[in-house]
Each structure stands twice: as structure tokens, then as C-alpha cells.
mmCIF file of C-alpha atoms and ligand atoms in Angstrom:
data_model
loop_
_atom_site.group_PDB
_atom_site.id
_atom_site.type_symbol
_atom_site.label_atom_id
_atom_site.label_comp_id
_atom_site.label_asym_id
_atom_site.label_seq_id
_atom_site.Cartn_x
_atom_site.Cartn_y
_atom_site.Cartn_z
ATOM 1 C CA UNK A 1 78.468 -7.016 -33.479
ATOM 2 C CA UNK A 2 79.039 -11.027 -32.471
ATOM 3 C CA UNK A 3 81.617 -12.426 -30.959
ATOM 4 C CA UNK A 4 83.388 -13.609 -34.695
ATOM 5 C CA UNK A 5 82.939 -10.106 -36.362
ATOM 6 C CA UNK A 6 84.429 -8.420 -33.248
ATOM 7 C CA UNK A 7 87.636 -11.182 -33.236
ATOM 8 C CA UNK A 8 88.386 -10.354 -36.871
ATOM 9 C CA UNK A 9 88.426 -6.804 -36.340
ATOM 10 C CA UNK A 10 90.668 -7.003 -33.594
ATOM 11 C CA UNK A 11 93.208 -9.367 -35.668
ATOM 12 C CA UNK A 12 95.984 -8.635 -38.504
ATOM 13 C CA UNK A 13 96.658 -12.120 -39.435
ATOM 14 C CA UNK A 14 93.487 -15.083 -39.886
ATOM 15 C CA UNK A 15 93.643 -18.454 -40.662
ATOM 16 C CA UNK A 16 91.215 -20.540 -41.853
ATOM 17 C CA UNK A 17 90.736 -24.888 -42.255
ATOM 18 C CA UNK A 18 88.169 -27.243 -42.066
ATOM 19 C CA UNK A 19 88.576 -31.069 -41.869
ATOM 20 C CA UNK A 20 90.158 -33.586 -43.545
ATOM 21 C CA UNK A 21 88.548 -35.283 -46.154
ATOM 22 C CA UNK A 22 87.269 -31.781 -47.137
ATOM 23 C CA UNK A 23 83.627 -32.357 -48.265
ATOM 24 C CA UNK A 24 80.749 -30.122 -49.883
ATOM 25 C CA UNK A 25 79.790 -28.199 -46.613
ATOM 26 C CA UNK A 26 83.890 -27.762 -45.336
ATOM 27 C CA UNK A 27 85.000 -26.639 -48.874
ATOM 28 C CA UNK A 28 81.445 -23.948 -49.024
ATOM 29 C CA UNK A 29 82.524 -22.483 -45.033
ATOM 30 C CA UNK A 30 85.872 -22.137 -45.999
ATOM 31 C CA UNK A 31 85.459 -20.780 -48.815
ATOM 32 C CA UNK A 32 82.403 -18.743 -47.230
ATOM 33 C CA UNK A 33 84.375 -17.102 -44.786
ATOM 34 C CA UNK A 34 87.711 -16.601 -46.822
ATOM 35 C CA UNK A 35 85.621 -14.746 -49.397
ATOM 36 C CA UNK A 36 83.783 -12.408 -46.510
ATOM 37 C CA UNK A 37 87.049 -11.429 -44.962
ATOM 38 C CA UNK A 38 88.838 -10.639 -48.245
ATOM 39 C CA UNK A 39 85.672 -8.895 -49.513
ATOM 40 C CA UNK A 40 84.974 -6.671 -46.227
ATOM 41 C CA UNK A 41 88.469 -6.294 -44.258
ATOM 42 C CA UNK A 42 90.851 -6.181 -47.545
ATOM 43 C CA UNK A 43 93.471 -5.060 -45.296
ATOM 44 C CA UNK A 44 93.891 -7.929 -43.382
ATOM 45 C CA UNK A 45 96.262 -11.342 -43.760
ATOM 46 C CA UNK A 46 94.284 -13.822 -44.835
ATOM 47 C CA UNK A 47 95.154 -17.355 -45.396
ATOM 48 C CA UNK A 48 92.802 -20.452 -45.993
ATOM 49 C CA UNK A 49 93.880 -24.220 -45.725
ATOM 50 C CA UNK A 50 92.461 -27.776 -46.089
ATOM 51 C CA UNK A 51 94.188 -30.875 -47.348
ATOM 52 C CA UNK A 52 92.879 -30.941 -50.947
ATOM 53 C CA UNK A 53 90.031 -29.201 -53.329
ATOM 54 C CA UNK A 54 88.032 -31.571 -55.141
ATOM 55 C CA UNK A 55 87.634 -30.774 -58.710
ATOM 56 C CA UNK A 56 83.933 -30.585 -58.644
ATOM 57 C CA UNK A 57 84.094 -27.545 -56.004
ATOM 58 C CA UNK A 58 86.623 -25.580 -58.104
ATOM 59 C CA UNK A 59 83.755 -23.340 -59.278
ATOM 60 C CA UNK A 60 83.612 -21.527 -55.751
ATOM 61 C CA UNK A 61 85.101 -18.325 -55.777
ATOM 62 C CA UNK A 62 89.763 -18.158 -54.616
ATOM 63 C CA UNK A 63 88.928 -21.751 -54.135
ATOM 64 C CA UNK A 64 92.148 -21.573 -56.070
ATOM 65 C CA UNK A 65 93.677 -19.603 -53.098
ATOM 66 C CA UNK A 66 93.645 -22.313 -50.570
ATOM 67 C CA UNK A 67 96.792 -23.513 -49.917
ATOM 68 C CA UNK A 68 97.038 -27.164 -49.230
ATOM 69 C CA UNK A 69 100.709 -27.733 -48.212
ATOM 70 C CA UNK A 70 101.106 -26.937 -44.259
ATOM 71 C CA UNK A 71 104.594 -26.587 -44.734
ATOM 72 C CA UNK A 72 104.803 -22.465 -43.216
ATOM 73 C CA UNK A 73 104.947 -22.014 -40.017
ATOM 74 C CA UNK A 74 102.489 -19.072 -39.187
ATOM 75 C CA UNK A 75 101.635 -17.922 -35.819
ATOM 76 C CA UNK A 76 97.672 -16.590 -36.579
ATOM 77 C CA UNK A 77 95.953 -13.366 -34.690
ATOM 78 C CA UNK A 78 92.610 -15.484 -35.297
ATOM 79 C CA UNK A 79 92.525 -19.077 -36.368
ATOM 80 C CA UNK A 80 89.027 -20.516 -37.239
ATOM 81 C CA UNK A 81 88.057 -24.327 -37.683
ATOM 82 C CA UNK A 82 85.052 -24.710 -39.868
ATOM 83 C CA UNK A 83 82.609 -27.895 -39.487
ATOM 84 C CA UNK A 84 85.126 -30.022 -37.706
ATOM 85 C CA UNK A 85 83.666 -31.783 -34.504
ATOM 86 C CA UNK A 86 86.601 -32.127 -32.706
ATOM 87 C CA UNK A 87 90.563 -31.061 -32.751
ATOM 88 C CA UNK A 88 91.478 -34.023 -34.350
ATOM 89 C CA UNK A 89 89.271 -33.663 -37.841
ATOM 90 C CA UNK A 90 91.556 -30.723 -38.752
ATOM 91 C CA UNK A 91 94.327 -32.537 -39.274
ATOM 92 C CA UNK A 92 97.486 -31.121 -40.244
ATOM 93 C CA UNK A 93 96.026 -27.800 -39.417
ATOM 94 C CA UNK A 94 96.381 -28.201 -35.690
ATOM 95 C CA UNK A 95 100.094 -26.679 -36.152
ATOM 96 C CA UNK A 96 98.374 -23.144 -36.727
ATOM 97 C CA UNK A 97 95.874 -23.524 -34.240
ATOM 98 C CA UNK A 98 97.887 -24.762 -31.225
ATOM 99 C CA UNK A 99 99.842 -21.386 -32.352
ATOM 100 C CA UNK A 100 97.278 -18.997 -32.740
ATOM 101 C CA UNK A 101 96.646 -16.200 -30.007
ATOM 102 C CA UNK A 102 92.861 -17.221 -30.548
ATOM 103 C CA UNK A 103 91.228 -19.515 -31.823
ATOM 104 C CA UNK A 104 87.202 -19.580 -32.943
ATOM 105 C CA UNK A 105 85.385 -23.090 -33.497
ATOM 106 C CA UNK A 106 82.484 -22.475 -35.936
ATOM 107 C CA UNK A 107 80.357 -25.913 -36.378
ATOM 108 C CA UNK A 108 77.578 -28.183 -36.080
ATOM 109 C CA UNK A 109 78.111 -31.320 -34.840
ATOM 110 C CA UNK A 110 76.549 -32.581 -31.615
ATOM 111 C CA UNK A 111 80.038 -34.585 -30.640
ATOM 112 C CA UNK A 112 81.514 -30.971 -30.746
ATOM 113 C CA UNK A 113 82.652 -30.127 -27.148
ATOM 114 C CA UNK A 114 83.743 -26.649 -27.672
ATOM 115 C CA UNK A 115 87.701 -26.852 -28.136
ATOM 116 C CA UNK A 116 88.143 -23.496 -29.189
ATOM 117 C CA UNK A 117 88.832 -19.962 -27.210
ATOM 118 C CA UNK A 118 85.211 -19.077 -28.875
ATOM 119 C CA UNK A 119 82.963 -21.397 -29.794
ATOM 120 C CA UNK A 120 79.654 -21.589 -31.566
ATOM 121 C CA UNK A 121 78.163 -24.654 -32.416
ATOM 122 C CA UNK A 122 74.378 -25.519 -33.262
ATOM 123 C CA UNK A 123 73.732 -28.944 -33.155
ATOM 124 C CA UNK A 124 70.274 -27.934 -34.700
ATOM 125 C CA UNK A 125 71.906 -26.248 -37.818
ATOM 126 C CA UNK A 126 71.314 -28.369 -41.229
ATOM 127 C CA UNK A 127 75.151 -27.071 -42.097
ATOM 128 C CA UNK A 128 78.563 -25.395 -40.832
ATOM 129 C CA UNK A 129 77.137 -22.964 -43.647
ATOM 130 C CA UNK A 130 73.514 -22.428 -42.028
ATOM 131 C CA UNK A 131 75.506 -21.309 -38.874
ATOM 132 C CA UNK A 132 78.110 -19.093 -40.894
ATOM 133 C CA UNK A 133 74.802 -16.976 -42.400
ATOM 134 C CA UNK A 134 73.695 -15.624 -39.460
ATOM 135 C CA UNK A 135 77.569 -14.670 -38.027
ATOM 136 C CA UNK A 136 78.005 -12.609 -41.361
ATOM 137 C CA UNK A 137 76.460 -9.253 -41.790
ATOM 138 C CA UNK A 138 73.779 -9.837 -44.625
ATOM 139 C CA UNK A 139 74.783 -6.629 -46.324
ATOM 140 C CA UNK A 140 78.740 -7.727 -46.738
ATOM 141 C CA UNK A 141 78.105 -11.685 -47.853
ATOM 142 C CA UNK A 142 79.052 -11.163 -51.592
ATOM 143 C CA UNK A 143 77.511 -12.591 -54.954
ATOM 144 C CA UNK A 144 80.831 -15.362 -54.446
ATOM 145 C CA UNK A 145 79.940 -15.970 -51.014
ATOM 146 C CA UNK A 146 76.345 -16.600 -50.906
ATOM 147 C CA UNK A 147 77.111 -19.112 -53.917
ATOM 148 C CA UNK A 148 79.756 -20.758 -51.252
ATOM 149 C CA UNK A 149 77.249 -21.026 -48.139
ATOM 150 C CA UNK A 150 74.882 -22.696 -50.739
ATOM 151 C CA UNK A 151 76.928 -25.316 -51.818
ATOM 152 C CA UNK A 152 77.448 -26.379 -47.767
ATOM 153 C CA UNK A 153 73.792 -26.437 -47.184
ATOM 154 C CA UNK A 154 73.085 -28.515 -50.583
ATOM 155 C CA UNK A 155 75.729 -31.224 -49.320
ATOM 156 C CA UNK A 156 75.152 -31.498 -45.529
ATOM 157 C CA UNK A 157 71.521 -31.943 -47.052
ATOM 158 C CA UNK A 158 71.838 -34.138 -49.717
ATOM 159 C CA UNK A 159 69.800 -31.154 -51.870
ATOM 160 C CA UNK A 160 67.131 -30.789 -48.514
ATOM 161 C CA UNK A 161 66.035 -33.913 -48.274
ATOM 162 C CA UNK A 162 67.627 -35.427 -44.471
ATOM 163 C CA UNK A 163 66.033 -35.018 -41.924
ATOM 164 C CA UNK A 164 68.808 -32.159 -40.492
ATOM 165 C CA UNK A 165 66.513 -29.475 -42.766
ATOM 166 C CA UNK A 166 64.757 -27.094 -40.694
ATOM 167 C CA UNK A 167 62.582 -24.351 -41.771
ATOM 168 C CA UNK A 168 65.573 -22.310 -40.872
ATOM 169 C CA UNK A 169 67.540 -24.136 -43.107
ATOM 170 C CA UNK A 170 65.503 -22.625 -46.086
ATOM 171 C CA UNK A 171 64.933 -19.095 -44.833
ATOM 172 C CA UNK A 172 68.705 -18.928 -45.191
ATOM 173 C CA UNK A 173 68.420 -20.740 -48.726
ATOM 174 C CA UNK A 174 65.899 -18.042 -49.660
ATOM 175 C CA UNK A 175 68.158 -15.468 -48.294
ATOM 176 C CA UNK A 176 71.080 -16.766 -50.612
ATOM 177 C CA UNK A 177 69.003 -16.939 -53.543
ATOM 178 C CA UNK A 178 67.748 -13.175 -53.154
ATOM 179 C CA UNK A 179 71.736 -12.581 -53.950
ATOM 180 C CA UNK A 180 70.925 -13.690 -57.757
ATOM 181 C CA UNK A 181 72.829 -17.015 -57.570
ATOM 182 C CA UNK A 182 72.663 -19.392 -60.319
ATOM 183 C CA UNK A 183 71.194 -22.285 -57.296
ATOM 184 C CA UNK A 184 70.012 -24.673 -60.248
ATOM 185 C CA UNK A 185 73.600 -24.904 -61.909
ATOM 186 C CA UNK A 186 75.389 -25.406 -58.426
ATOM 187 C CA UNK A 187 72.837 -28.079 -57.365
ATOM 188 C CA UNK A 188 73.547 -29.903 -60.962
ATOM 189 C CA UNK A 189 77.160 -29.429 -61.269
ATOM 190 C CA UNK A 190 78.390 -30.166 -57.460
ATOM 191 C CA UNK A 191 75.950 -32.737 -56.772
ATOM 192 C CA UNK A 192 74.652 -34.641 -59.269
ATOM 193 C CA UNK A 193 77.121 -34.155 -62.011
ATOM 194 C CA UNK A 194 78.551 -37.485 -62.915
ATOM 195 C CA UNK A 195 81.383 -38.329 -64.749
ATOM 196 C CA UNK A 196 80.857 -40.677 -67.564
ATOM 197 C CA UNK A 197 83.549 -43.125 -65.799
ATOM 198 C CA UNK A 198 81.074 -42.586 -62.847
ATOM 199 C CA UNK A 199 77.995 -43.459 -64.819
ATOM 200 C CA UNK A 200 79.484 -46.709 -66.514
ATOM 201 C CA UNK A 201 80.351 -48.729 -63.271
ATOM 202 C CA UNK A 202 77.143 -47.543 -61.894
ATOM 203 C CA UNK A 203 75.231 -48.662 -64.395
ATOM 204 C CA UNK A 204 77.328 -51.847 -64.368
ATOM 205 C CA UNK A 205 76.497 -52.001 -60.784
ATOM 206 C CA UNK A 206 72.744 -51.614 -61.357
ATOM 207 C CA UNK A 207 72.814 -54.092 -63.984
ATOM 208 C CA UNK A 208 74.732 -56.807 -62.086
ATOM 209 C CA UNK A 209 72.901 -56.377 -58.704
ATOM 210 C CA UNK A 210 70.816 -59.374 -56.758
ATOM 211 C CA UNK A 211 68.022 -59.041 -55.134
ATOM 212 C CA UNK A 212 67.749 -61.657 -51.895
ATOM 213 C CA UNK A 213 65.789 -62.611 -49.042
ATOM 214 C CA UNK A 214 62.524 -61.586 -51.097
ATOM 215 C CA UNK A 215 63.354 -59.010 -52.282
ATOM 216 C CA UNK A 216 64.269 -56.974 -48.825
ATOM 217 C CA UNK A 217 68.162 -57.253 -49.525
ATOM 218 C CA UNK A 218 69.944 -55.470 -52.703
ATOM 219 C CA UNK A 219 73.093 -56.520 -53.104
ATOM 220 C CA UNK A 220 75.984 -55.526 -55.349
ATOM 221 C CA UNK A 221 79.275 -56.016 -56.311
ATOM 222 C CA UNK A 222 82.696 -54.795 -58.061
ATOM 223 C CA UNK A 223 85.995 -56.468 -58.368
ATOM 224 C CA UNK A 224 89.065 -54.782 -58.577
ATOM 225 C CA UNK A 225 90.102 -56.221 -61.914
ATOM 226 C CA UNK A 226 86.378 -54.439 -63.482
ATOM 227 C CA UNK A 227 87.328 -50.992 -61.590
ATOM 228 C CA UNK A 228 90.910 -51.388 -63.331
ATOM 229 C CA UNK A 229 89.048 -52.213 -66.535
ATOM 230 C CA UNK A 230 86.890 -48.672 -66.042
ATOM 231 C CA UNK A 231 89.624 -46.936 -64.797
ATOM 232 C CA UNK A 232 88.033 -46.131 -61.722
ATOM 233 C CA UNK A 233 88.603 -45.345 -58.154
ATOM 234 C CA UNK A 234 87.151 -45.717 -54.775
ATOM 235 C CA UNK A 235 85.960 -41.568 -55.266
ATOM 236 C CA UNK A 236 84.106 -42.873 -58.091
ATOM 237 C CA UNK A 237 82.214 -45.319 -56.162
ATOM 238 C CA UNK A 238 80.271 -42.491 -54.245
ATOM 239 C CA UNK A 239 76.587 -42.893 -54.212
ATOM 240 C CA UNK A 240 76.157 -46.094 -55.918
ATOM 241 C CA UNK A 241 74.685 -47.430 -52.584
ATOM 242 C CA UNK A 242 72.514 -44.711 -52.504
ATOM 243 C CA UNK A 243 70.857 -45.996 -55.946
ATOM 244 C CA UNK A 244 70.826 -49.700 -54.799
ATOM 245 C CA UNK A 245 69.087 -48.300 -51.127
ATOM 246 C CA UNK A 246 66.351 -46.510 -53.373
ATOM 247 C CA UNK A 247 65.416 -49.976 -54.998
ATOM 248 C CA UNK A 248 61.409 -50.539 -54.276
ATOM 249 C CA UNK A 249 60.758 -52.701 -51.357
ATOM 250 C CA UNK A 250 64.455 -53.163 -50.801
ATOM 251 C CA UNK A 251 65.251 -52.473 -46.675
ATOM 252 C CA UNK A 252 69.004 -53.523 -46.714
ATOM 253 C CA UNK A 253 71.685 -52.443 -49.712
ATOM 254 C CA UNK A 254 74.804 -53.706 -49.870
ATOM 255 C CA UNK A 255 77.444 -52.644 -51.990
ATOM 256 C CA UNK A 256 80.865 -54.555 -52.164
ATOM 257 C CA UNK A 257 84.276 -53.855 -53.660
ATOM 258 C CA UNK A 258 87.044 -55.549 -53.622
ATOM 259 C CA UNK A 259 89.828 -53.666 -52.043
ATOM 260 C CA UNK A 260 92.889 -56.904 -52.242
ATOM 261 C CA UNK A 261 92.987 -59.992 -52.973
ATOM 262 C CA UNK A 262 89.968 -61.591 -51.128
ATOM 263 C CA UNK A 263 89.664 -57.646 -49.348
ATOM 264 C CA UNK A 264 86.702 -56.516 -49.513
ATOM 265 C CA UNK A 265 85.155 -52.721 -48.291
ATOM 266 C CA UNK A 266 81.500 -53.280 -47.496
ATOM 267 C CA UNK A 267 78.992 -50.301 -47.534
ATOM 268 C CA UNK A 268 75.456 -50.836 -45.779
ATOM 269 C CA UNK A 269 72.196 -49.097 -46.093
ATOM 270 C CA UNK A 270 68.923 -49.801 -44.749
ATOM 271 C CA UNK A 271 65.196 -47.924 -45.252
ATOM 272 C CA UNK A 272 63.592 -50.042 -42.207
ATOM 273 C CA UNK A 273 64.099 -51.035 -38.857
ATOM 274 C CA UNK A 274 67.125 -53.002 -39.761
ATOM 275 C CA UNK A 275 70.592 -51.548 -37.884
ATOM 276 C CA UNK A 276 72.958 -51.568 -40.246
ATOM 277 C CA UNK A 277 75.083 -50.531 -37.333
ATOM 278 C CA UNK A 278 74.973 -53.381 -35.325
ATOM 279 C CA UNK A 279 76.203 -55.726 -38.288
ATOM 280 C CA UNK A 280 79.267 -53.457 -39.643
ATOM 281 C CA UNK A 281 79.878 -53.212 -35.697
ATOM 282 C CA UNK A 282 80.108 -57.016 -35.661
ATOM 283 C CA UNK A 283 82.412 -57.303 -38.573
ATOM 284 C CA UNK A 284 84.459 -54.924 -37.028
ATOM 285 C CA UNK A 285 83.477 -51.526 -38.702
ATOM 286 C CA UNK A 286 80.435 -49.093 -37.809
ATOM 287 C CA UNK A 287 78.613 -45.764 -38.347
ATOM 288 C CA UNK A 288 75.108 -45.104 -37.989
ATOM 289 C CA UNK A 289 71.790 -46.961 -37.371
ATOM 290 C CA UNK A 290 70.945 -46.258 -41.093
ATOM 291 C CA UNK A 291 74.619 -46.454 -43.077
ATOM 292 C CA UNK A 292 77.485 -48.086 -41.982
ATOM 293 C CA UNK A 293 80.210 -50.310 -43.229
ATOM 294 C CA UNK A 294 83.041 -52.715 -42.664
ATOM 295 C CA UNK A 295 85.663 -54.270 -44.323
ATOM 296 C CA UNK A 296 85.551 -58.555 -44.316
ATOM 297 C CA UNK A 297 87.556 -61.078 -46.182
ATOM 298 C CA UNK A 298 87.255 -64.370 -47.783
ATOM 299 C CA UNK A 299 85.249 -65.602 -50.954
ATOM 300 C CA UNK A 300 82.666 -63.116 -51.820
ATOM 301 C CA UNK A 301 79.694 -65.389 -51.836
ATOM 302 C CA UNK A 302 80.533 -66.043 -48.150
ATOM 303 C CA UNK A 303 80.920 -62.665 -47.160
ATOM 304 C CA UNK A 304 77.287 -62.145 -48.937
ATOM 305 C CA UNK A 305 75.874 -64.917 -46.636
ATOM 306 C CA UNK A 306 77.497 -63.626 -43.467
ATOM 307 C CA UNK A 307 75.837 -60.138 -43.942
ATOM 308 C CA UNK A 308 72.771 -61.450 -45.291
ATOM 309 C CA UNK A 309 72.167 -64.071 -42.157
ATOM 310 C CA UNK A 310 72.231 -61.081 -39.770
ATOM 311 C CA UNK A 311 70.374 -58.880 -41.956
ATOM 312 C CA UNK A 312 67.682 -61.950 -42.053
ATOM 313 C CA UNK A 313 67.799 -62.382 -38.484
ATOM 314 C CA UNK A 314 66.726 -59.043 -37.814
ATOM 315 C CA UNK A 315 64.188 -58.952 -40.564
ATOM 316 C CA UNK A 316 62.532 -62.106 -38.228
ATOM 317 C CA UNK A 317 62.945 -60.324 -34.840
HETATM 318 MN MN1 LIG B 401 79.044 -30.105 -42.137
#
């Protein structure tokens, strides 16, 4: 038995949270593990918690259950953080942990020091979820729970495609597929499902987008009186720039929206050698060599040029 099975044997009382923000791989490990403990230790007190549940992830199994108030105060047996990299990404959820007579740090990220009692984090793993799947016992992960591990290694993936995917990564897929889950629907309706809100501004995005410095530079751009006029918001922005980046011979996207009055939030993107994180960095923002962003101010066609001289400087070096 590891080191997690043994800990929830031991406790009454488990709490579970992931990290703010909650995205497709935190809402799967919570759910993941909530599910597991419910399904093979009914008798213990079981509580999961993360700030919100996006509507798209409602489909996973007592995702219902999660209680997003922090308001109780609850001193834990067990209290596990789920693909947070450090103390800080959990938020309001640090009450319960600070409390709890142990804690257990389950994750993936290669910032994570180890700030739990127990901790087991795998840089290598695709997925909080690919490093869940080998704590559980095969024979207890449920119908409910394989479909939960699935949708973390679908999103910390984008559907297998970076370059985090190992061969492990899709021995455990095949594992969670030999449980008879419907993988084609969750694919479709947690990652690719748009809403038709969604679709409008990015085909309104598509539409109104410039191609510059011959054609290596996309660039795009919403106001905030056309996102009132869709009835949009900044959720419903998500993966535009990822359409724009895809744009043949394009090595820089840029997508702009306007945030306040002359406010703008700038993602970046780049398929070549440019570092986008050099120019977000020099506007003030960040992120990685590959995707970053910043926010900048003034007229828009000047905050175009500005990112569009660096991006062209690089292009030359
Ligand atoms: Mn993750």
C-alpha cells in the first residue's frame, strides 16, 4: 500500500482542494480523488473544495458536492492539495491545511518544492491526473472516476498534443478507457464545445484579423464596446489566440482586447524562435518562451507597432 492509501486509512475526516482558477486537470483530481474515497472508504468524512466549478465540467460525477464557500472552520485528519505548485495556488484553502494533522501534496509541477507532510510530485507526469492513476488501486477507480482522471489528462494536454505527453501518459489513457468511458463525448463536450456566443466573436476575430510583417505576425483585435455588443466575457475569449497562432506561416499571434478605456490585455503566441517572453516581460507582463502576455495602454495602432517592432527585431536577429 503507498504512502496516500495508507494516510486515508488511518484518517476519519479528509479534505480535498486544488487551485484557484480551477481548470480541466484541478476540477478531474479533485473530483478523481473525492469520487475514490467516497466509492472505497464510505465511512469516512469527506469534503472537497475549490473556488468555483465551471459549467462545462459539471458532467463529472458529485462535482455538485464541492463546496465552494470556505466559510467552516474544519480541522482535517488528511488534507490533500491537488495540482497546485506551491501553498499559495490554493488559495482560500490554506485555512484547512495550515489546520490539518497532515497534509499530502499530490502534483506535477517542476516549481513544486514539496510543502506538504507527504509529498509526491512528478515533474515528468503529463497531469495531476497521470500521477493520481498510479496512487489509486486499479480495481477501486470507478466508472465516475476514470471519466474524472480523463478529463485532467485531456486538459493538461490540450487532447495529447504538448509536448508534456509521454508514452506513460497514454498507457494510463488506455487504462481509463478499458473502464468503458464515453472518451469521445468528454473530449467534445469539455474541450472543444463552444458556445455559440463563443463562436461569433471568434469568427469576428478571424474575420477582422491582419496579417503584418509578411505575413509572420497575426494580429487581432476586440473592443470592449463589440464584446458588450456579443455579450461576452473575458472566459469567452479562451482559445481565440490559439486559432490566430495556427494561421500558415504566421510565427507571432497577437490577440488584443480592450480591457478600459485605452486598457488593453495583450495575449502572445509564437511557432518559431521568437520569445514571446522577452516582449510581454518588457511591457511589464510575462509567461513562457512560447505564450505570454501583458497589459499596455494608449491608441491601439500604437500598441500594435510597439509589439510588432520587437517582434521584427527578433525576426532580423
Ligand atoms: Mn495540472
Amino acid at each position: 500500500m503507498n504512502r496516500l492509501l495508507e494516510e486515508i486509512n488511518k484518517a476519519s475526516s479528509i479534505g480535498i482542494c486544488g487551485h484557484v482558477r480551477p481548470d480541466g486537470d484541478c476540477l478531474g483530481s479533485v473530483t478523481a480523488m473525492y469520487n475514490y474515497i467516497k466509492d472505497n472508504y464510505s465511512e469516512k468524512n469527506v469534503k472537497a473544495f475549490l473556488e468555483n466549478v465551471p459549467d462545462k465540467f459539471t458532467y463529472l460525477k458529485r462535482s455538485d458536492e464541492i463546496i465552494v464557500d470556505f466559510e467552516e472552520d474544519i480541522e482535517f485528519d488528511l488534507f490533500i492539495a491537488l495540482d497546485s505548485g506551491d501553498i499559495d495556488r490554493i488559495g482560500p484553502a490554506i485555512k484547512y491545511f495550515e489546520n490539518a494533522k497532515t497534509t499530502f501534496v499530490i502534483d506535477h509541477h517542476i516549481s513544486n518544492k514539496g510543502y506538504g507532510d507527504e509529498n509526491v510530485v512528478l515533474p515528468k507526469a503529463s497531469s495531476a491526473c497521470e500521477v493520481l492513476f498510479d496512487l489509486f488501486d486499479y480495481d477501486g477507480i470507478s466508472y465516475d472516476t476514470a471519466i474524472s482522471l480523463y478529463t485532467g489528462l485531456i486538459h493538461d494536454t490540450g487532447v495529447f498534443k504538448h509536448s508534456n505527453v509521454s508514452s506513460k501518459t497514454f498507457e494510463v489513457a488506455g487504462k481509463l478507457i478499458e473502464k468503458g468511458i464515453p472518451f469521445s463525448k468528454i473530449i467534445d463536450e469539455s474541450f472543444y464545445a463552444k458556445t455559440y456566443i463563443q463562436n461569433q466573436i471568434l469568427g469576428r476575430c478571424l474575420l477582422e484579423s491582419i496579417m503584418c510583417l509578411d505575413g509572420k505576425c497575426i494580429v487581432s483585435c476586440l473592443t470592449k464596446k463589440q464584446l458588450i455588443l456579443h455579450g461576452a466575457n473575458a472566459a469567452d475569449l479562451d482559445g481565440i489566440i490559439d486559432q490566430l497562432r495556427i494561421t500558415k506561416g504566421v510565427e507571432v499571434a497577437i490577440f488584443i482586447y480592450e480591457i478600459g478605456e485605452q486598457e488593453y490585455k495583450i495575449s502572445l503566441r509564437a511557432n518559431g524562435d521568437v520569445d514571446v517572453n522577452k516582449i510581454a516581460s518588457y511591457f511589464g507582463g510575462g509567461g513562457h518562451v512560447k505564450a505570454a502576455g501583458c497589459t499596455m495602454t494608449g491608441a491601439v495602432h500604437d500598441v500594435i507597432n510597439n509589439l510588432t517592432e520587437h517582434i521584427e527585431k527578433q525576426l532580423e536577429a
